[in-house]
Amino acid sequence: MIVPLRLRPADVGIGMTGQRARDRLIDDLRGSGIADERVLNAIRTVPRHRFVEEALASRAYENNALPIGHGQTISQPWVVAKMTEALLKNAPRRVLEVGTGSGYQAAILAALGLDVFTVERIGDLLRSARKRFRALGLHVRSKHDDGRIGWPEEAPFDAIIVTAAGPALVDALLAQLAPGGVLVAPVGASSGQALLCLRKDAEGDVASEDLGAVSFVPLLSGVVDR
Ligand code: SAH
């Protein structure tokens, strides 16, 4: 079930940002192993071209990361799909995202009906993302902060998704994961990381699965106003 979005005619019409371009992307994702119909449906429905600058809109349904300013990127659709699929296995309700960026990943999670909390350290990016959530009629709670401290006031979360890469897992985030919860994060060197999926059992023990090789922008400390 997808939450109803406030869409414009151009979001559902023909052309580079229309339904055909999206169907091609969905076929591509299916071909690369994404099988969860809920995830595919959310990616088909949420207009990714509205999460990038207009000059890049025609490339929004290619299976690639794209620049969003400030040296950051909107993640590749396959990566968004893979991470979302991993989270949904746990049937979560409350989800924390670290690294709002364009807001696309948060929008996918909100469109799937989850309670989304997202944290971004770059003020400009967060302001743009908030405008997109509002324009699409999506309810996402967001905060301008260093996401490595998580969102203690709102913890625990059933799932946590980190969309920037650090050399190691962040203990504060693991601590904010509910028993039975899942955390998905790219972990490793700046040149390339492993996408890890961690499950915390009822006793608080953590098991880790490697979902594959990925390349994310770095998880940095502190906040930037502009
Ligand atoms: N999920 C985003 C991906 C954005 S790229 C999307 O769908 O578009 C990663 C983002 O993480 C960048 O915007 C970067 O500024 C942010 N980031 C990096 N370190 C962070 C931190 N410590 N706290 C919060 N955000 C962080």
mmCIF file of C-alpha atoms and ligand atoms in Angstrom, residues 51 68 70 72-75 80 97-106 118-122 125 145-149 163-165 216-222, ligand 1:
data_model
loop_
_atom_site.group_PDB
_atom_site.id
_atom_site.type_symbol
_atom_site.label_atom_id
_atom_site.label_comp_id
_atom_site.label_asym_id
_atom_site.label_seq_id
_atom_site.Cartn_x
_atom_site.Cartn_y
_atom_site.Cartn_z
ATOM 1 C CA PHE A 51 14.473 15.234 -5.802
ATOM 2 C CA ILE A 68 22.492 17.154 -5.309
ATOM 3 C CA HIS A 70 27.339 20.438 -1.515
ATOM 4 C CA GLN A 72 26.549 15.088 -1.913
ATOM 5 C CA THR A 73 24.531 12.622 -3.984
ATOM 6 C CA ILE A 74 21.068 11.106 -4.168
ATOM 7 C CA SER A 75 21.697 7.359 -3.833
ATOM 8 C CA VAL A 80 17.631 2.626 -2.083
ATOM 9 C CA GLU A 97 17.357 7.801 8.724
ATOM 10 C CA VAL A 98 20.791 9.422 9.086
ATOM 11 C CA GLY A 99 21.610 11.561 6.015
ATOM 12 C CA THR A 100 18.405 13.093 4.570
ATOM 13 C CA GLY A 101 20.232 14.476 1.507
ATOM 14 C CA SER A 102 17.622 15.064 -1.201
ATOM 15 C CA GLY A 103 14.926 13.434 0.937
ATOM 16 C CA TYR A 104 14.286 10.676 -1.619
ATOM 17 C CA GLN A 105 15.000 7.677 0.636
ATOM 18 C CA ALA A 106 12.886 9.223 3.415
ATOM 19 C CA THR A 118 15.422 11.830 9.372
ATOM 20 C CA VAL A 119 18.535 13.810 10.340
ATOM 21 C CA GLU A 120 20.753 15.906 8.019
ATOM 22 C CA ARG A 121 23.878 17.929 8.902
ATOM 23 C CA ILE A 122 23.764 20.360 5.914
ATOM 24 C CA LEU A 125 19.917 20.241 1.824
ATOM 25 C CA ASP A 145 21.883 17.843 13.521
ATOM 26 C CA ASP A 146 24.833 15.472 13.493
ATOM 27 C CA GLY A 147 23.012 12.198 12.891
ATOM 28 C CA ARG A 148 25.729 10.150 14.565
ATOM 29 C CA ILE A 149 24.036 10.982 17.862
ATOM 30 C CA THR A 163 22.919 6.701 4.096
ATOM 31 C CA ALA A 164 26.500 7.954 4.522
ATOM 32 C CA ALA A 165 29.599 5.816 5.063
ATOM 33 C CA PHE A 216 28.509 6.237 -0.310
ATOM 34 C CA VAL A 217 29.620 9.770 0.538
ATOM 35 C CA PRO A 218 31.273 10.010 3.984
ATOM 36 C CA LEU A 219 29.508 10.308 7.324
ATOM 37 C CA LEU A 220 30.945 13.559 8.724
ATOM 38 C CA SER A 221 30.793 15.205 12.127
ATOM 39 C CA GLY A 222 29.230 18.525 13.133
HETATM 40 N N1 SAH B 1 19.402 9.493 1.730
HETATM 41 C C1 SAH B 1 19.886 10.509 0.842
HETATM 42 C C2 SAH B 1 21.330 10.261 0.470
HETATM 43 C C3 SAH B 1 22.112 11.507 0.637
HETATM 44 S S1 SAH B 1 23.857 11.385 0.599
HETATM 45 C C4 SAH B 1 18.979 10.661 -0.366
HETATM 46 O O1 SAH B 1 18.036 9.867 -0.517
HETATM 47 O O2 SAH B 1 19.147 11.610 -1.146
HETATM 48 C C5 SAH B 1 24.248 11.366 2.309
HETATM 49 C C6 SAH B 1 23.816 12.532 3.141
HETATM 50 O O3 SAH B 1 24.287 12.297 4.471
HETATM 51 C C7 SAH B 1 24.400 13.879 2.723
HETATM 52 O O4 SAH B 1 23.362 14.784 2.530
HETATM 53 C C8 SAH B 1 25.266 14.284 3.900
HETATM 54 O O5 SAH B 1 25.275 15.678 4.156
HETATM 55 C C9 SAH B 1 24.605 13.531 5.042
HETATM 56 N N2 SAH B 1 25.449 13.314 6.219
HETATM 57 C C10 SAH B 1 26.768 12.978 6.282
HETATM 58 N N3 SAH B 1 27.167 12.868 7.557
HETATM 59 C C11 SAH B 1 26.071 13.131 8.332
HETATM 60 C C12 SAH B 1 25.843 13.180 9.745
HETATM 61 N N4 SAH B 1 26.814 12.942 10.635
HETATM 62 N N5 SAH B 1 24.598 13.487 10.168
HETATM 63 C C13 SAH B 1 23.584 13.738 9.297
HETATM 64 N N6 SAH B 1 23.750 13.722 7.966
HETATM 65 C C14 SAH B 1 24.965 13.401 7.482
#
